[in-house]
Tab-separated table of N, CA and C in Angstrom:
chain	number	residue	atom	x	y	z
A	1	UNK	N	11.401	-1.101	-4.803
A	1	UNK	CA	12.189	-1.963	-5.658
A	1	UNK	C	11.799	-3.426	-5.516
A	2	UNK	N	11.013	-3.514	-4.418
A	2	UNK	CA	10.232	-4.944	-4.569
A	2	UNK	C	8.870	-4.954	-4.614
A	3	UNK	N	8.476	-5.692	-5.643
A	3	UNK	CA	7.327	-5.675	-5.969
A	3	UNK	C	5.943	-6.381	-5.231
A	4	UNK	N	5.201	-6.310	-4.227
A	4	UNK	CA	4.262	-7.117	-3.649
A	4	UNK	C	2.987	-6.889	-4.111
A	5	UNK	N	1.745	-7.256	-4.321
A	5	UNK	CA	2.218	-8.869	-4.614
A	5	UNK	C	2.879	-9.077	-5.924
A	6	UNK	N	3.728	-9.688	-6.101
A	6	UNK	CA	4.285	-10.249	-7.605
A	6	UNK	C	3.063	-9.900	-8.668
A	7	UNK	N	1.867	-10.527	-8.602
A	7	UNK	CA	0.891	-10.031	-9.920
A	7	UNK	C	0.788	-8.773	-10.251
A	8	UNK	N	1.483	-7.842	-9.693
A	8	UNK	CA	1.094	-6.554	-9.652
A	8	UNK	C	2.537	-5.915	-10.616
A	9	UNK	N	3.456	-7.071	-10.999
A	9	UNK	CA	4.657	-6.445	-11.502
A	9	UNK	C	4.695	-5.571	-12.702
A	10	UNK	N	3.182	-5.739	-13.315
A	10	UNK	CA	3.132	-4.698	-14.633
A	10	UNK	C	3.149	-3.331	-14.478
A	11	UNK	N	1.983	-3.225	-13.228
A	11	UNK	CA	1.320	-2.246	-12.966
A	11	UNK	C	2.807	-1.281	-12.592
A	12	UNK	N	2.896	-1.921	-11.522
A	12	UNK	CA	4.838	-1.509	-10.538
A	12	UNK	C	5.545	-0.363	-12.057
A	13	UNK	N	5.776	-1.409	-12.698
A	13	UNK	CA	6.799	-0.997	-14.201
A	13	UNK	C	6.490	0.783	-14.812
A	14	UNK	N	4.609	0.377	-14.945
A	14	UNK	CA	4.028	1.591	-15.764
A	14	UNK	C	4.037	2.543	-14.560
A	15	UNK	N	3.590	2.692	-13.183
A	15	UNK	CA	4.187	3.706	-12.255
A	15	UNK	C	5.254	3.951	-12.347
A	16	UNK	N	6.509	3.083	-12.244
A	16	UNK	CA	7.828	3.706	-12.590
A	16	UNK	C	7.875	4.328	-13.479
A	17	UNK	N	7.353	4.362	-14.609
A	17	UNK	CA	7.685	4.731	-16.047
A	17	UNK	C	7.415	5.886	-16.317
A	18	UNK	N	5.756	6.462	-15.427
A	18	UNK	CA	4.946	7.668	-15.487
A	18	UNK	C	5.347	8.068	-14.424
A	19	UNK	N	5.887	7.729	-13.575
A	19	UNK	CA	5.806	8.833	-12.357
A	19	UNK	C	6.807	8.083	-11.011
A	20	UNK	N	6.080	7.662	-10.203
A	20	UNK	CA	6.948	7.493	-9.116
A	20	UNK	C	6.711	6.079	-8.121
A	21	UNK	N	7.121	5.867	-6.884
A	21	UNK	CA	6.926	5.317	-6.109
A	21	UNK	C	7.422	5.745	-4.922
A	22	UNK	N	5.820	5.929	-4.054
A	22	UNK	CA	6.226	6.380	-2.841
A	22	UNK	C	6.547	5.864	-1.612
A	23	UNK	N	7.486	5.996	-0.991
A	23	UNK	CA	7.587	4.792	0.185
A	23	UNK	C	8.603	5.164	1.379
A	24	UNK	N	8.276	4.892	2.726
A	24	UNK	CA	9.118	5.514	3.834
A	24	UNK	C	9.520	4.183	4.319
A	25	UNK	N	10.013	3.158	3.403
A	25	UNK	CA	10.986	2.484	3.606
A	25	UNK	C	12.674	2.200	2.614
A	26	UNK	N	13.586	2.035	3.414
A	26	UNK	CA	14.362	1.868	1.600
A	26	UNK	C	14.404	1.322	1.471
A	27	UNK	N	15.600	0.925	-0.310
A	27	UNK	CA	15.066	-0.120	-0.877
A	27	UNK	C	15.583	-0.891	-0.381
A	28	UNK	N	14.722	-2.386	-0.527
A	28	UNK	CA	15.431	-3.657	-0.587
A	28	UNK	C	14.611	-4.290	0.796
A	29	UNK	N	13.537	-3.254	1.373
A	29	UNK	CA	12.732	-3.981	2.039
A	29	UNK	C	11.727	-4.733	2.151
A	30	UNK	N	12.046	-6.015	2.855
A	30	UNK	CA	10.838	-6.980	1.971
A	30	UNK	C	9.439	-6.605	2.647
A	31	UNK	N	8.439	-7.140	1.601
A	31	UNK	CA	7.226	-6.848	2.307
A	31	UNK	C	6.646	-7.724	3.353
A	32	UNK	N	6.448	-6.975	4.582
A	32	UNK	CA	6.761	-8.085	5.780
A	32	UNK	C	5.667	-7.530	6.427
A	33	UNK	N	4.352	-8.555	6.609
A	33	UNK	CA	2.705	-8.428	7.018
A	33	UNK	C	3.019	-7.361	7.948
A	34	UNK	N	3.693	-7.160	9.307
A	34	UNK	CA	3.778	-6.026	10.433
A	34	UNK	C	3.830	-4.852	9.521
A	35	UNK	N	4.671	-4.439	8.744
A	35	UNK	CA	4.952	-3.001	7.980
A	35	UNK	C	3.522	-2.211	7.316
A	36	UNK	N	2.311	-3.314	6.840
A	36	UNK	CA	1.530	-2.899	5.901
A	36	UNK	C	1.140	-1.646	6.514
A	37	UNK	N	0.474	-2.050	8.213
A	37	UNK	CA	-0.179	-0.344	8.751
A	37	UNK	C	1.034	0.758	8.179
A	38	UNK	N	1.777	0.692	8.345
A	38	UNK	CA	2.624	1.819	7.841
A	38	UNK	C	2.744	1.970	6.893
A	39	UNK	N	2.556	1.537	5.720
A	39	UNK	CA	2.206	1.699	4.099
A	39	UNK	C	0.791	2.098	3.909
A	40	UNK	N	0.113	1.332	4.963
A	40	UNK	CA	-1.460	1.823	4.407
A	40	UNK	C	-1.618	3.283	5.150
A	41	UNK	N	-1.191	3.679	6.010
A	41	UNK	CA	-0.734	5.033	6.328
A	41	UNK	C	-0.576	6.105	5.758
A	42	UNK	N	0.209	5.783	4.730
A	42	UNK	CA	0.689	6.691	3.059
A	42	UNK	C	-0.569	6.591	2.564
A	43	UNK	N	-1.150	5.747	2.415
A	43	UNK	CA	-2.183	5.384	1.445
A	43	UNK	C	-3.883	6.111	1.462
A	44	UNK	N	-3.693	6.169	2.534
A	44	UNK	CA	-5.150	6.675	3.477
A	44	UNK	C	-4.568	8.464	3.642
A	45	UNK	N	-2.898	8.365	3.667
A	45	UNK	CA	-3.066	10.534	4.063
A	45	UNK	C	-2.819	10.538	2.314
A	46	UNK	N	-3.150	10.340	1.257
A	46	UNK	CA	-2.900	10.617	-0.087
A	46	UNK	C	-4.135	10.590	-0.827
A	47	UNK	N	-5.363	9.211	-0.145
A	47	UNK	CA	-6.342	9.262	-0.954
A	47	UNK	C	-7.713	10.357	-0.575
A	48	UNK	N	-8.152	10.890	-1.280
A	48	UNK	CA	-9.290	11.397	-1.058
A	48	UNK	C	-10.760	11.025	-0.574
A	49	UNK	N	-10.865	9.605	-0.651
A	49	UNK	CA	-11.743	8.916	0.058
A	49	UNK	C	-11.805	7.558	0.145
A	50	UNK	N	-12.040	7.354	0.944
A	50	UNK	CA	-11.935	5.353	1.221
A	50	UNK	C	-13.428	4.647	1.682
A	51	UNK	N	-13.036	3.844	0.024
A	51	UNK	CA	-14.532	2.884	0.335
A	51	UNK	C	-14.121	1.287	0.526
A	52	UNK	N	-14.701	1.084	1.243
A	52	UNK	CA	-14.841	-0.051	1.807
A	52	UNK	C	-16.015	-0.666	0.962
A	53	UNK	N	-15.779	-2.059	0.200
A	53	UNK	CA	-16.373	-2.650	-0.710
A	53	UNK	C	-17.275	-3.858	0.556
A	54	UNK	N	-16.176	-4.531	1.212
A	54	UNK	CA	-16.411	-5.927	1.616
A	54	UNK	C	-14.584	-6.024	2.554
A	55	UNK	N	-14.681	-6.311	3.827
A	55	UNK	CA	-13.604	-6.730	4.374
A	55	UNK	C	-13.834	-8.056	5.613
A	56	UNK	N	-13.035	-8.536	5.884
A	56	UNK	CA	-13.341	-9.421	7.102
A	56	UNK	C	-12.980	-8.676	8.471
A	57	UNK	N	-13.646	-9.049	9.645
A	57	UNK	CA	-13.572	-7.666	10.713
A	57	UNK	C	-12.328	-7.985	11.274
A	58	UNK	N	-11.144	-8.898	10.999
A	58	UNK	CA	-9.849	-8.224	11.710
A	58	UNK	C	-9.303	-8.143	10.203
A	59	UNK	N	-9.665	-7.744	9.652
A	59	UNK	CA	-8.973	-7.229	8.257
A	59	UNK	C	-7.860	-5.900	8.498
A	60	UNK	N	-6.930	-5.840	7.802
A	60	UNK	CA	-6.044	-4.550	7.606
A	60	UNK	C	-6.779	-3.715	7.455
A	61	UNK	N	-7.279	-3.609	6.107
A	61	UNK	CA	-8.266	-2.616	5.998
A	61	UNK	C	-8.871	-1.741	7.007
A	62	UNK	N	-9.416	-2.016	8.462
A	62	UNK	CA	-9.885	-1.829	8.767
A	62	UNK	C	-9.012	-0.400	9.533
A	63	UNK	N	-7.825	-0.800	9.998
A	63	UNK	CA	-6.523	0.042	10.050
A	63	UNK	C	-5.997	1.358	9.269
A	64	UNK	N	-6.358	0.756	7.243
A	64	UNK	CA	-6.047	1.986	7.183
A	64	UNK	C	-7.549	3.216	7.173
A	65	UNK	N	-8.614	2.507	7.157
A	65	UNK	CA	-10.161	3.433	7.485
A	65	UNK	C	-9.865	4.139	8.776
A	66	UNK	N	-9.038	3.720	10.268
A	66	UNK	CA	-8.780	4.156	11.492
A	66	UNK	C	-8.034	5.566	11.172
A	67	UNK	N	-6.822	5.737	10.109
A	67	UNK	CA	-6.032	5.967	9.860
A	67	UNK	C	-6.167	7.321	9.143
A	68	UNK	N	-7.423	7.337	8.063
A	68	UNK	CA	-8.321	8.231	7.257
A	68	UNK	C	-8.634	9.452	7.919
């Protein structure tokens, strides 16, 4: 129910609209930098493969590739 980052509020809308949003927090939690490993968590056991384009080496990213 909150949208991070804000530019992303379209995208947010048309997932609601088609389908869902998945999340093992409830609502009304803000997006708070410590939580991401645990979102990117979801993200990495759902996707089928993870490419790494370009990251900086203490990047998140790098967390949810650990995670994969």
């Amino acid at each position: 129910d909150i949208c991070y980052p804000k530019s992303s509020r379209r995208l947010y809308e048309q997932i609601l609209e088609q389908g869902g949003i998945l999340s093992t927090f409830p609502p009304g939690t803000e997006p708070i930098k410590r939580l991401f490993p645990e979102r990117n968590r979801i993200v990495s056991g759902l996707a089928d493969v993870i490419l790494v384009v370009e990251a900086r080496q203490k990047s998140g990213t790098f967390i949810t590739v650990d995670m994969a």
